Amino acid sequence: MPHLVILYTPNLESETDMTALCRTLVDTMLTVKDEQGAQVFPTGGTRVLAYPAAHFAVADGGAAGRAAGGNGDYAFAYFNLRMGRGRSDAVKRQAGEALAAAARAHLAPVLARRPVGLTLQVDEGHEAFDAKFGNLHPLFAKGPT
């Protein structure tokens, strides 16, 4: 943890590089610092995953856009950052604002061409069970080499 999951309408794929967006958002998460200046999210545990929706409907189906002279092809992306408990409200807000700014900057060319709805939420969970295993985290462990 933390995990940022993006669910998006597949009509965005031809207009932006989703892999580049994921990389930008991971890099943004790794710059977030707490009140003591420490990195908030562990490098080995920070991930962004993006999934296009197999099926979707957005707003009025494009009627308003077509009435205004456009094609009415709406798009949407939902960003959900899930992190473990223990971070201050200020850090959670800072992370959300940084991610929203990075997503907005990446998607600016798309937003200039078409109507797109964007939502970003930060969730903090109370895990009933939380197992972390695998061999990724040791790659980023500090200590003698």
XYZ file of C-alpha atoms in Angstrom:
145
model
C 0.000 0.000 0.000
C -0.578 2.767 -1.161
C -2.415 1.867 -4.304
C -3.873 4.331 -6.776
C -6.420 2.698 -9.065
C -7.726 4.491 -12.135
C -10.962 3.369 -13.757
C -11.550 5.153 -17.048
C -13.685 5.140 -20.160
C -11.752 3.489 -22.990
C -12.393 6.435 -25.324
C -9.495 8.127 -23.476
C -6.935 5.562 -24.647
C -6.549 7.028 -28.120
C -6.094 10.532 -26.703
C -3.567 10.095 -23.903
C -0.804 7.759 -22.830
C -2.248 5.969 -19.800
C 1.082 4.286 -18.991
C 2.763 7.698 -18.887
C -0.043 8.961 -16.636
C 0.553 6.023 -14.274
C 4.290 6.786 -14.170
C 3.623 10.479 -13.531
C 1.285 9.634 -10.660
C 3.729 7.176 -9.033
C 6.482 9.779 -9.300
C 4.132 12.345 -7.748
C 3.276 10.023 -4.860
C 6.966 9.456 -4.151
C 7.517 13.206 -3.702
C 4.891 13.589 -0.944
C 6.540 14.360 2.407
C 5.103 14.382 5.903
C 5.404 17.194 8.440
C 8.915 16.015 9.368
C 10.054 15.939 5.733
C 10.032 12.141 5.441
C 8.767 10.382 2.328
C 5.149 9.387 3.025
C 4.752 6.445 0.657
C 7.277 3.588 0.575
C 8.941 3.289 -2.816
C 8.454 -0.479 -3.081
C 4.803 -0.302 -2.075
C 3.702 2.571 -4.297
C 1.755 1.518 -7.370
C -0.696 2.904 -9.876
C -2.957 0.628 -11.902
C -5.296 1.779 -14.686
C -8.259 -0.157 -16.045
C -10.521 0.762 -18.960
C -14.206 0.053 -18.376
C -15.543 -2.754 -20.546
C -18.929 -1.028 -20.587
C -19.856 2.542 -19.717
C -22.425 5.303 -19.933
C -21.572 8.913 -19.073
C -24.070 11.674 -18.272
C -26.828 12.119 -20.872
C -25.107 10.009 -23.501
C -23.880 13.055 -25.352
C -27.202 14.780 -26.060
C -26.117 18.114 -24.579
C -22.779 17.987 -26.395
C -24.440 17.254 -29.731
C -26.985 20.043 -29.148
C -24.082 22.452 -28.608
C -22.523 21.422 -31.910
C -20.057 18.840 -30.596
C -20.027 15.071 -30.996
C -21.152 14.500 -27.403
C -18.556 11.803 -26.817
C -18.014 12.117 -23.074
C -15.177 10.541 -21.128
C -14.557 9.909 -17.442
C -11.748 8.817 -15.137
C -12.007 7.870 -11.465
C -8.830 7.942 -9.384
C -8.942 6.171 -6.018
C -5.932 6.378 -3.707
C -6.123 3.850 -0.911
C -3.610 4.154 1.902
C -3.127 2.633 5.315
C -4.086 4.495 8.454
C -1.793 6.749 10.434
C -1.130 9.731 8.203
C -2.316 13.190 9.173
C -5.248 14.879 7.468
C -2.805 17.448 6.088
C -0.698 14.716 4.450
C -3.781 13.036 2.976
C -4.955 16.383 1.575
C -1.454 17.154 0.249
C -1.304 13.778 -1.511
C -4.748 14.292 -3.038
C -3.961 17.813 -4.223
C -0.622 16.745 -5.714
C -2.215 13.828 -7.573
C -5.098 15.972 -8.842
C -2.645 18.587 -10.132
C -0.495 15.945 -11.856
C -3.529 14.277 -13.473
C -4.940 17.651 -14.543
C -1.609 18.618 -16.146
C -1.267 15.282 -17.960
C -4.847 15.386 -19.206
C -4.863 19.116 -20.130
C -4.678 18.464 -23.898
C -7.626 16.058 -23.662
C -9.627 18.485 -21.515
C -9.056 21.165 -24.153
C -10.620 18.931 -26.839
C -13.497 17.130 -25.174
C -15.742 16.956 -22.099
C -14.153 14.736 -19.449
C -15.331 14.125 -15.911
C -12.558 13.504 -13.378
C -12.906 12.363 -9.776
C -10.083 11.718 -7.322
C -10.740 10.271 -3.876
C -8.363 9.389 -1.069
C -9.477 6.526 1.164
C -7.907 5.390 4.378
C -8.818 1.920 5.456
C -9.196 -0.134 8.548
C -7.962 -3.453 7.333
C -9.432 -6.605 8.846
C -6.446 -8.456 7.363
C -3.379 -7.042 5.628
C -0.640 -9.352 4.361
C 2.304 -8.006 2.430
C 4.586 -10.558 0.858
C 6.763 -11.028 -2.173
C 10.277 -9.883 -2.936
C 9.807 -6.287 -4.158
C 10.188 -4.339 -0.889
C 13.724 -5.629 -0.099
C 14.972 -3.946 -3.280
C 14.341 -0.576 -1.614
C 15.448 -1.416 1.932
C 18.066 0.947 3.307
C 21.224 -0.493 4.723
C 24.670 -1.719 3.797
C 25.105 -3.147 0.332
